[in-house]
Coordinates of C-alpha atoms in Angstrom, one line a residue:
Chain S
X1 CA 90.2 63.1 -47.3
X2 CA 87.2 65.1 -48.5
X3 CA 86.9 62.7 -51.5
X4 CA 86.9 59.7 -49.1
X5 CA 84.2 61.1 -46.9
X6 CA 82.0 62.2 -49.8
X7 CA 82.4 58.9 -51.6
X8 CA 81.6 56.9 -48.4
X9 CA 78.6 59.0 -47.6
X10 CA 77.2 58.9 -51.1
X11 CA 77.8 55.2 -51.5
X12 CA 76.1 54.5 -48.1
X13 CA 73.0 56.5 -49.2
X14 CA 72.9 54.7 -52.5
X15 CA 73.1 51.3 -50.7
X16 CA 70.2 52.1 -48.4
X17 CA 68.2 53.7 -51.3
X18 CA 68.1 50.4 -53.2
X19 CA 65.0 48.7 -51.7
X20 CA 66.0 45.1 -52.3
X21 CA 69.5 45.4 -50.8
X22 CA 68.3 47.5 -47.8
X23 CA 65.6 45.0 -47.1
X24 CA 67.9 42.0 -47.3
X25 CA 70.6 43.6 -45.1
X26 CA 68.5 45.4 -42.5
X27 CA 64.9 44.2 -42.4
X28 CA 64.9 40.5 -43.4
X29 CA 67.4 39.4 -40.7
X30 CA 65.1 41.0 -38.1
X31 CA 62.1 39.1 -39.6
X32 CA 64.1 35.9 -39.2
X33 CA 64.9 36.6 -35.6
X34 CA 61.2 37.3 -34.9
X35 CA 60.1 34.1 -36.7
X36 CA 62.8 31.7 -35.3
X37 CA 62.6 33.4 -31.9
X38 CA 58.9 32.8 -31.8
X39 CA 59.1 29.3 -33.1
X40 CA 62.1 27.9 -31.2
X41 CA 62.6 30.5 -28.4
X42 CA 65.9 30.7 -26.5
X43 CA 65.5 28.2 -23.7
X44 CA 68.7 26.1 -23.3
X45 CA 66.6 23.1 -22.3
X46 CA 65.1 23.0 -25.8
X47 CA 68.5 22.6 -27.6
X48 CA 69.4 19.0 -28.5
X49 CA 73.1 19.6 -29.1
X50 CA 75.7 20.5 -26.4
X51 CA 76.0 24.3 -26.0
X52 CA 75.8 24.5 -22.3
X53 CA 73.8 27.3 -21.0
X54 CA 73.0 28.7 -24.4
X55 CA 69.6 28.5 -26.1
X56 CA 68.7 28.1 -29.8
X57 CA 68.8 31.9 -30.6
X58 CA 72.2 32.3 -29.0
X59 CA 73.6 29.8 -31.4
X60 CA 71.5 31.0 -34.3
X61 CA 72.3 34.7 -34.1
X62 CA 75.9 34.4 -35.2
X63 CA 74.6 32.5 -38.2
X64 CA 72.2 35.3 -39.0
X65 CA 75.1 37.8 -38.7
X66 CA 77.0 35.6 -41.3
X67 CA 73.8 35.8 -43.4
X68 CA 73.9 39.6 -43.3
X69 CA 77.6 39.5 -44.2
X70 CA 77.0 37.3 -47.2
X71 CA 74.0 39.4 -48.3
X72 CA 75.9 42.7 -48.3
X73 CA 79.5 41.8 -48.9
X74 CA 79.1 39.0 -51.4
X75 CA 75.7 39.3 -53.1
X76 CA 75.3 43.1 -53.2
X77 CA 79.0 43.9 -53.6
X78 CA 79.6 41.6 -56.6
X79 CA 76.5 43.0 -58.5
X80 CA 77.3 46.5 -57.6
X81 CA 81.0 46.2 -58.8
X82 CA 79.9 44.6 -62.1
X83 CA 77.3 47.3 -62.6
X84 CA 79.8 50.1 -61.9
X85 CA 82.1 48.5 -64.5
X86 CA 79.4 47.8 -67.0
X87 CA 77.8 51.3 -66.8
X88 CA 81.1 53.0 -67.0
X89 CA 81.0 54.6 -63.6
X90 CA 84.5 53.2 -62.8
X91 CA 85.7 54.5 -66.1
X92 CA 84.3 58.0 -65.2
X93 CA 86.1 57.8 -61.8
X94 CA 89.4 56.9 -63.5
X95 CA 89.5 60.2 -65.5
X96 CA 89.4 62.1 -62.2
X97 CA 92.2 62.4 -59.6
X98 CA 90.3 59.9 -57.4
X99 CA 92.7 57.1 -56.5
X100 CA 91.7 53.4 -56.4
X101 CA 92.8 53.0 -52.7
X102 CA 90.3 55.8 -51.8
X103 CA 87.5 53.9 -53.6
X104 CA 88.5 50.7 -51.8
X105 CA 88.6 52.2 -48.4
X106 CA 85.2 54.0 -49.0
X107 CA 83.6 50.8 -50.2
X108 CA 85.0 48.8 -47.2
X109 CA 83.7 51.4 -44.8
X110 CA 80.2 51.4 -46.4
X111 CA 79.9 47.6 -46.5
X112 CA 81.2 47.2 -42.9
X113 CA 78.9 50.0 -41.8
X114 CA 75.7 48.6 -43.3
X115 CA 76.6 45.0 -42.3
X116 CA 77.3 46.1 -38.7
X117 CA 74.0 48.0 -38.7
X118 CA 72.1 45.0 -39.9
X119 CA 73.8 42.7 -37.4
X120 CA 73.2 45.2 -34.5
X121 CA 69.5 45.4 -35.4
X122 CA 69.0 41.7 -35.3
X123 CA 71.0 41.4 -32.1
X124 CA 69.0 44.1 -30.3
X125 CA 65.7 42.7 -31.4
X126 CA 66.9 39.2 -30.3
X127 CA 68.0 40.5 -26.9
X128 CA 64.9 42.6 -26.3
X129 CA 62.4 40.1 -27.7
X130 CA 63.8 36.7 -26.8
X131 CA 66.6 37.2 -24.3
X132 CA 69.5 36.6 -26.7
X133 CA 72.6 36.3 -24.5
X134 CA 75.3 38.9 -24.8
X135 CA 78.4 37.6 -26.6
X136 CA 81.0 36.1 -24.3
X137 CA 83.9 37.9 -26.0
X138 CA 82.5 41.1 -27.5
X139 CA 85.9 42.7 -28.6
X140 CA 87.1 39.5 -30.2
X141 CA 83.7 39.1 -31.8
X142 CA 84.0 42.6 -33.3
X143 CA 87.4 41.8 -34.7
X144 CA 86.2 38.5 -36.1
X145 CA 83.2 40.3 -37.6
X146 CA 85.6 42.7 -39.4
X147 CA 87.9 39.9 -40.6
X148 CA 84.9 37.9 -41.8
X149 CA 83.4 40.9 -43.7
X150 CA 86.7 41.7 -45.3
X151 CA 87.1 38.0 -46.3
X152 CA 83.6 37.7 -47.8
X153 CA 84.1 41.1 -49.5
X154 CA 87.1 39.7 -51.3
X155 CA 85.0 36.9 -52.7
X156 CA 82.4 39.5 -53.8
X157 CA 85.1 41.5 -55.5
X158 CA 86.3 38.3 -57.2
X159 CA 82.8 37.5 -58.5
X160 CA 82.3 41.1 -59.6
X161 CA 85.6 41.0 -61.4
X162 CA 85.2 37.7 -63.3
X163 CA 81.5 38.2 -64.2
X164 CA 81.3 39.6 -67.7
X165 CA 78.1 41.6 -67.0
X166 CA 76.1 42.9 -64.0
X167 CA 73.3 40.4 -64.9
X168 CA 75.8 37.5 -64.9
X169 CA 77.2 38.7 -61.6
X170 CA 73.7 38.8 -60.1
X171 CA 72.7 35.3 -61.5
X172 CA 76.0 33.7 -60.4
X173 CA 75.7 35.5 -57.0
X174 CA 72.2 34.1 -56.4
X175 CA 73.3 30.6 -57.5
X176 CA 76.1 30.7 -55.0
X177 CA 74.4 32.6 -52.2
X178 CA 71.4 30.4 -51.6
X179 CA 73.2 27.0 -51.3
X180 CA 75.9 28.8 -49.3
X181 CA 73.5 30.2 -46.6
X182 CA 71.7 26.9 -46.2
X183 CA 74.8 24.7 -46.1
X184 CA 77.1 26.9 -44.0
X185 CA 75.1 26.9 -40.8
X186 CA 73.9 30.4 -41.3
X187 CA 70.3 29.3 -41.7
X188 CA 70.2 25.6 -40.7
X189 CA 72.4 24.5 -37.7
X190 CA 75.1 22.2 -39.1
X191 CA 74.5 19.9 -36.1
X192 CA 71.3 18.8 -37.7
X193 CA 73.0 17.7 -40.9
X194 CA 74.0 14.1 -41.6
X195 CA 77.7 13.6 -40.9
X196 CA 78.9 13.5 -44.5
X197 CA 77.1 16.7 -45.3
X198 CA 78.4 18.4 -42.2
X199 CA 82.0 17.4 -43.2
X200 CA 81.5 18.6 -46.8
X201 CA 80.4 22.1 -45.6
X202 CA 84.0 22.7 -44.4
X203 CA 84.9 23.7 -48.0
X204 CA 82.6 26.7 -47.8
X205 CA 84.0 30.0 -46.6
X206 CA 80.8 31.1 -44.9
X207 CA 80.9 27.9 -42.7
X208 CA 84.1 29.3 -41.2
X209 CA 82.5 32.7 -40.7
X210 CA 79.6 31.0 -38.8
X211 CA 82.0 28.9 -36.7
X212 CA 84.3 31.9 -35.9
X213 CA 81.4 34.1 -34.8
X214 CA 79.6 31.3 -33.0
X215 CA 82.6 30.2 -31.0
X216 CA 83.4 33.7 -29.8
X217 CA 79.7 34.3 -29.0
X218 CA 79.4 31.3 -26.7
X219 CA 82.8 31.6 -25.1
X220 CA 84.7 28.9 -27.0
X221 CA 87.4 31.4 -28.0
X222 CA 89.1 31.9 -31.4
X223 CA 88.7 29.0 -33.9
X224 CA 92.2 29.3 -35.5
X225 CA 91.4 26.8 -38.2
X226 CA 88.4 28.8 -39.4
X227 CA 90.4 32.0 -39.1
X228 CA 93.2 30.5 -41.2
X229 CA 90.8 29.2 -43.8
X230 CA 89.2 32.6 -44.2
X231 CA 92.6 34.2 -44.5
X232 CA 93.5 31.7 -47.2
X233 CA 90.3 32.4 -49.1
X234 CA 91.0 36.1 -48.9
X235 CA 94.5 35.8 -50.2
X236 CA 93.5 33.7 -53.1
X237 CA 90.5 35.8 -54.0
X238 CA 92.5 39.1 -53.8
X239 CA 95.3 37.5 -55.9
X240 CA 92.9 36.4 -58.6
X241 CA 90.9 39.6 -58.5
X242 CA 94.1 41.7 -59.0
X243 CA 94.9 39.7 -62.1
X244 CA 91.5 39.6 -63.7
X245 CA 90.0 42.9 -62.6
X246 CA 89.2 45.3 -65.5
X247 CA 87.8 48.8 -64.9
X248 CA 85.7 48.5 -68.1
Chain A
X1 CA 108.4 67.7 -73.5
X2 CA 107.4 71.2 -74.6
X3 CA 105.6 73.8 -72.6
X4 CA 102.0 74.2 -73.6
X5 CA 101.9 78.0 -73.1
X6 CA 104.9 78.8 -75.3
X7 CA 103.8 76.6 -78.2
X8 CA 100.1 77.1 -77.9
X9 CA 99.8 73.3 -78.3
X10 CA 97.5 72.2 -75.5
X11 CA 97.7 68.7 -76.9
X12 CA 100.6 67.4 -79.0
X13 CA 100.3 63.9 -80.4
X14 CA 103.1 62.4 -82.4
X15 CA 103.0 59.1 -84.3
X16 CA 100.7 57.6 -81.8
X17 CA 100.1 53.8 -82.2
X18 CA 98.0 51.5 -80.1
X19 CA 97.5 47.8 -80.9
X20 CA 95.0 45.4 -79.3
X21 CA 96.1 41.8 -80.0
X22 CA 96.0 41.6 -83.8
X23 CA 94.0 44.8 -84.3
X24 CA 95.8 48.1 -84.9
X25 CA 93.3 50.5 -83.2
X26 CA 95.4 53.7 -83.8
X27 CA 98.2 53.9 -86.3
X28 CA 100.7 56.7 -86.8
X29 CA 98.3 59.4 -85.6
X30 CA 99.8 62.9 -85.2
X31 CA 97.9 66.1 -84.4
X32 CA 98.1 69.2 -82.2
X33 CA 95.3 71.0 -80.4
X34 CA 95.7 74.7 -80.0
X35 CA 94.8 76.8 -77.0
X36 CA 91.2 77.9 -77.1
X37 CA 90.0 76.0 -80.1
X38 CA 87.3 73.5 -80.6
X39 CA 89.0 70.5 -82.2
X40 CA 86.9 67.8 -83.7
X41 CA 87.8 64.2 -84.1
X42 CA 85.4 62.5 -86.5
X43 CA 85.2 59.0 -87.9
X44 CA 82.9 56.0 -88.2
X45 CA 82.4 53.7 -85.3
X46 CA 85.5 51.6 -84.6
X47 CA 87.8 54.0 -86.5
X48 CA 90.0 54.5 -83.4
X49 CA 88.7 57.9 -82.3
X50 CA 87.9 56.8 -78.7
X51 CA 91.2 54.9 -78.4
X52 CA 93.1 57.9 -79.5
X53 CA 91.6 60.2 -77.0
X54 CA 91.8 57.6 -74.3
X55 CA 95.6 57.7 -74.8
X56 CA 95.5 61.5 -74.6
X57 CA 93.4 61.4 -71.4
X58 CA 95.9 58.9 -69.8
X59 CA 93.4 56.0 -69.7
X60 CA 95.5 53.9 -72.0
X61 CA 99.2 53.6 -72.5
X62 CA 100.3 54.0 -76.2
X63 CA 102.4 51.3 -77.7
X64 CA 104.5 53.9 -79.3
X65 CA 104.6 57.6 -80.2
X66 CA 104.4 60.6 -78.0
X67 CA 101.5 62.3 -76.2
X68 CA 101.8 65.6 -74.4
X69 CA 98.8 67.2 -72.6
X70 CA 99.3 70.7 -71.1
X71 CA 103.0 70.0 -71.3
X72 CA 102.8 66.7 -69.4
X73 CA 102.8 63.0 -70.2
X74 CA 99.2 61.9 -69.5
X75 CA 100.4 58.3 -68.6
X76 CA 103.3 59.1 -66.3
X77 CA 101.9 62.4 -64.9
X78 CA 98.3 61.0 -64.9
X79 CA 97.3 62.7 -61.6
X80 CA 98.6 66.1 -62.6
X81 CA 96.8 65.9 -66.0
X82 CA 93.6 64.6 -64.5
X83 CA 93.4 67.6 -62.2
X84 CA 93.4 70.0 -65.1
X85 CA 91.2 68.3 -67.7
X86 CA 87.5 67.7 -67.7
X87 CA 85.9 64.7 -69.4
X88 CA 82.5 63.5 -70.6
X89 CA 82.8 59.9 -71.6
X90 CA 80.7 58.0 -74.1
X91 CA 78.9 55.2 -72.3
X92 CA 79.7 56.3 -68.8
X93 CA 76.6 56.4 -66.7
X94 CA 76.1 57.3 -63.1
X95 CA 74.3 55.0 -60.6
X96 CA 70.6 55.1 -61.2
X97 CA 69.6 56.4 -57.8
X98 CA 72.2 59.1 -57.3
X99 CA 70.7 62.6 -57.2
X100 CA 72.0 65.4 -59.5
X101 CA 73.2 67.5 -56.5
X102 CA 74.9 64.5 -54.9
X103 CA 76.7 63.6 -58.2
X104 CA 78.1 67.2 -58.5
X105 CA 79.1 67.3 -54.8
X106 CA 80.8 63.9 -55.2
X107 CA 82.8 64.8 -58.2
X108 CA 83.6 68.3 -56.7
X109 CA 85.2 66.5 -53.7
X110 CA 87.8 64.8 -56.0
X111 CA 89.5 68.2 -56.8
X112 CA 91.4 70.7 -54.7
X113 CA 89.6 73.8 -55.9
X114 CA 86.3 72.8 -57.3
X115 CA 83.7 75.1 -58.8
X116 CA 80.7 76.2 -56.8
X117 CA 78.3 73.3 -57.5
X118 CA 75.1 75.3 -56.9
X119 CA 76.3 77.9 -59.5
X120 CA 77.0 75.0 -61.9
X121 CA 73.5 73.6 -61.4
X122 CA 72.1 77.0 -62.2
X123 CA 74.4 77.6 -65.2
X124 CA 73.4 74.3 -66.8
X125 CA 69.7 74.6 -66.1
X126 CA 69.6 71.8 -63.5
X127 CA 68.7 73.7 -60.3
X128 CA 65.1 72.5 -60.5
X129 CA 66.4 68.9 -60.9
X130 CA 68.9 69.0 -58.0
X131 CA 67.1 66.2 -56.1
X132 CA 66.1 64.2 -59.1
X133 CA 67.6 60.7 -59.5
X134 CA 69.9 60.2 -62.4
X135 CA 67.7 57.5 -63.9
X136 CA 64.8 60.0 -64.0
X137 CA 66.6 62.6 -66.0
X138 CA 65.8 63.2 -69.7
X139 CA 68.5 62.6 -72.2
X140 CA 69.3 66.3 -72.5
X141 CA 69.4 66.7 -68.7
X142 CA 71.8 63.8 -68.4
X143 CA 74.1 65.3 -71.0
X144 CA 73.9 68.7 -69.2
X145 CA 74.8 67.0 -66.0
X146 CA 77.8 65.3 -67.7
X147 CA 78.9 68.6 -69.0
X148 CA 78.6 70.2 -65.5
X149 CA 80.6 67.3 -64.1
X150 CA 83.3 67.8 -66.7
X151 CA 83.5 71.4 -65.7
X152 CA 83.5 71.0 -61.9
X153 CA 87.3 71.5 -61.7
X154 CA 87.6 74.6 -63.9
X155 CA 89.4 72.5 -66.5
X156 CA 91.8 74.1 -69.0
X157 CA 90.9 71.4 -71.5
X158 CA 87.6 69.4 -71.9
X159 CA 86.9 66.2 -73.8
X160 CA 83.4 65.5 -75.1
X161 CA 83.0 62.0 -76.5
X162 CA 79.8 61.7 -78.5
X163 CA 78.2 64.4 -76.5
X164 CA 75.0 64.7 -78.5
X165 CA 74.4 61.0 -79.5
X166 CA 70.9 60.0 -78.6
X167 CA 69.6 63.6 -78.3
X168 CA 66.8 64.9 -80.4
X169 CA 67.8 67.6 -83.0
X170 CA 66.5 70.4 -80.8
X171 CA 68.5 69.3 -77.7
X172 CA 71.5 68.7 -79.9
X173 CA 71.5 72.3 -81.2
X174 CA 71.0 73.6 -77.6
X175 CA 74.0 71.5 -76.6
X176 CA 76.1 73.1 -79.4
X177 CA 75.4 76.5 -77.9
X178 CA 76.6 75.2 -74.5
X179 CA 79.8 74.0 -76.1
X180 CA 80.4 77.4 -77.7
X181 CA 79.8 79.0 -74.3
X182 CA 82.5 76.8 -72.8
X183 CA 85.0 77.8 -75.4
X184 CA 84.1 81.4 -75.1
X185 CA 85.1 81.2 -71.4
X186 CA 88.6 80.2 -72.6
X187 CA 88.5 76.4 -72.3
X188 CA 90.0 74.3 -75.1
X189 CA 87.5 71.7 -76.3
X190 CA 88.2 68.3 -77.9
X191 CA 85.0 67.0 -79.5
X192 CA 84.7 63.4 -80.7
X193 CA 81.7 62.9 -82.8
X194 CA 80.3 60.9 -85.7
X195 CA 77.9 63.7 -86.6
X196 CA 79.5 65.6 -89.5
X197 CA 77.0 68.4 -89.2
X198 CA 78.1 68.9 -85.6
X199 CA 81.7 69.0 -86.5
X200 CA 81.0 71.4 -89.3
X201 CA 79.0 73.8 -87.1
X202 CA 81.2 73.7 -84.0
X203 CA 84.8 72.9 -84.8
X204 CA 87.6 75.2 -85.7
X205 CA 89.5 72.3 -87.0
X206 CA 88.6 68.7 -87.7
X207 CA 90.7 65.5 -87.9
X208 CA 89.0 62.7 -89.9
X209 CA 90.1 59.3 -88.6
X210 CA 89.5 56.1 -90.4
X211 CA 91.0 52.6 -89.8
X212 CA 93.1 54.1 -87.1
X213 CA 94.7 56.8 -89.2
X214 CA 94.1 60.5 -89.8
X215 CA 93.0 60.8 -93.4
X216 CA 92.3 64.6 -93.4
X217 CA 92.9 67.4 -91.0
X218 CA 91.9 71.0 -91.6
X219 CA 89.2 73.6 -90.8
X220 CA 85.7 72.4 -92.0
X221 CA 85.8 75.2 -94.6
X222 CA 89.3 74.1 -95.7
X223 CA 88.3 70.5 -96.0
X224 CA 85.2 71.4 -98.0
X225 CA 87.2 73.8 -100.2
X226 CA 89.7 71.1 -101.0
X227 CA 86.8 69.1 -102.3
X228 CA 85.1 71.8 -104.3
X229 CA 87.0 70.8 -107.4
X230 CA 84.5 68.0 -107.4
X231 CA 80.9 69.0 -107.9
X232 CA 77.7 67.1 -107.3
X233 CA 74.4 67.5 -109.0
X234 CA 71.3 65.6 -108.2
X235 CA 68.1 64.9 -110.2
X236 CA 65.1 62.6 -110.2
X237 CA 63.5 61.0 -113.3
X238 CA 59.7 60.7 -113.6
X239 CA 60.2 57.0 -114.5
X240 CA 63.2 54.7 -114.4
X241 CA 65.5 54.7 -117.3
X242 CA 68.8 53.1 -118.2
X243 CA 71.5 55.6 -117.3
X244 CA 74.5 53.4 -118.1
X245 CA 75.7 56.0 -120.6
X246 CA 75.8 58.8 -117.9
X247 CA 79.2 57.7 -116.6
X248 CA 80.7 58.3 -120.1
X249 CA 79.6 61.9 -120.2
X250 CA 82.7 64.2 -120.2
X251 CA 83.7 65.3 -116.7
X252 CA 81.5 62.8 -114.8
X253 CA 83.5 60.8 -112.2
X254 CA 80.9 58.8 -110.5
X255 CA 77.1 58.2 -110.6
X256 CA 75.3 57.1 -107.5
X257 CA 71.6 56.1 -107.1
X258 CA 70.4 57.2 -103.8
X259 CA 66.8 56.8 -102.6
X260 CA 65.3 57.1 -106.1
X261 CA 67.4 60.1 -107.0
X262 CA 70.6 60.1 -109.0
X263 CA 73.7 61.9 -107.8
X264 CA 76.4 62.7 -110.4
X265 CA 79.9 63.6 -109.1
X266 CA 82.3 65.2 -111.5
X267 CA 84.2 68.3 -112.5
X268 CA 84.1 71.1 -115.1
X269 CA 80.8 72.6 -116.4
X270 CA 79.0 69.5 -115.0
X271 CA 75.4 70.9 -114.8
X272 CA 75.3 72.0 -118.4
X273 CA 76.9 68.8 -119.7
X274 CA 74.6 66.5 -117.8
X275 CA 71.5 68.5 -118.6
X276 CA 72.5 68.5 -122.3
X277 CA 73.2 64.7 -122.3
X278 CA 69.8 64.0 -120.6
X279 CA 68.0 66.1 -123.2
X280 CA 69.8 64.2 -126.0
X281 CA 68.5 61.0 -124.5
X282 CA 65.0 62.3 -124.4
X283 CA 64.9 62.4 -120.6
X284 CA 63.3 65.3 -118.7
X285 CA 64.5 65.2 -115.1
X286 CA 62.6 66.8 -112.3
X287 CA 64.4 69.0 -109.7
X288 CA 67.8 69.0 -111.4
X289 CA 70.1 70.9 -109.1
X290 CA 73.7 71.5 -108.0
X291 CA 74.4 70.6 -104.4
X292 CA 76.7 72.3 -101.9
X293 CA 79.6 70.2 -100.6
X294 CA 79.3 69.4 -97.0
X295 CA 81.7 67.8 -94.5
X296 CA 79.8 64.6 -95.0
X297 CA 80.9 64.6 -98.6
X298 CA 84.5 65.2 -97.5
X299 CA 84.1 62.3 -95.2
X300 CA 82.7 60.0 -97.8
X301 CA 85.5 60.9 -100.2
X302 CA 88.3 60.4 -97.7
X303 CA 87.0 57.3 -96.1
X304 CA 85.0 55.7 -98.8
X305 CA 82.1 55.0 -96.4
X306 CA 79.0 56.5 -95.1
X307 CA 79.2 57.7 -91.5
X308 CA 75.6 56.7 -90.7
X309 CA 74.7 53.6 -92.4

């Protein structure tokens, strides 16, 4: 128990001490809310697509939360895992009585914690600054957030496991991350895309994170297809990771 | 499985073998490490030293042979063994931004009855660097931190893998003192190194590993003594001359040209014979002298290669 707490606390501090990851997870999403909130506002009359009484920011905030999840649980996690393997930190852990499940639970707690912090910051700024509506189903939204974070983490672990070096993980992570956030609806509403492009984005896991969170935010309930797709991605990513993961 | 206390064998390795694909990393290796000694494992890079101790530490499963550590099987009783050993690994860095004090507190939390981390910091001269990030430590400070981490669980047995690689000579000698202190406190030490001088100064016994096999195992003095039947003299000539005849002088085994000087290995009254032969050929060497055999020579003789190329 003491090991779990100490590892979680240390890893959380290390995450926040790294300026680039702390910025991307905590500060940058707030900037985006400030910029998009100022440009588009949150007046339902200004929205071209049918979201009832919800404004632009109400539909955009869940996408930004998906952006925070992708930043921490995919981009940062994959590089961090590959770095720990490359530098021998995992190797060093494995000659102590520390058990792998403890490492897993600690990392999950850290990534959920920083992601939730980043998401909360952007929601609070959005609500105070631009009248962002409260989520229609807050408890379901919290569950969907956990499921989404776990699912994207499994993809981060997969990349961190297959990448031969930390640099390779970072390069591949960037190459996947940027198209992902622009095509999944996290940054650009998919309603604005041409039909063929909108259809094609269904293959991306982050699209389903955006859909899941957005539907629960605006009261459309659970999107079971998106939930199922995320579960499928998670099962496949975990299965491959378990086979290819090397601790050195 | 034998009890470590009754036999004095803290580590018992019998006919250990580990294969990676086509490569035999460790082949038929057997050795015992006794309670309270500093046991050295030396060999060139890729000789199988690290694989051998990784099997002993429970990081790898041997393909065949037996390994017993503190009376337990390090693979099947991994957790029990890991609680009682301390390890400094070659190429095992900490995260750049972790602070010295945080690293010690973190590793202390992995054990049931850890040492007092502030006392460890003081003991290893790191109390002033408690809040320094790992990346900002000097090479010597990093090594002292690794030693402190290896001792955080009061281990009965510690492994040091290339502890002084990358340190300047002064820091290296300071580290040797620290290793002696650890042994003096009753801890058994296994030291993997490719510095012969280090093994010679520190170790009670040394196993020389090459191509996955133990080629010699004795105290440094014993290894050197076994070699003393062969002597070595060294001289320099004021100007180059053909020395092809030197190998035919009685008692000469081998002639080597090293950095402009000539080393002659052989037996019997070697100095007199070589000096006489040189005189007969009209050559007057400068600094003709007999050299002391070192562990490095033993290594060269047993493995046929230089440790540091």
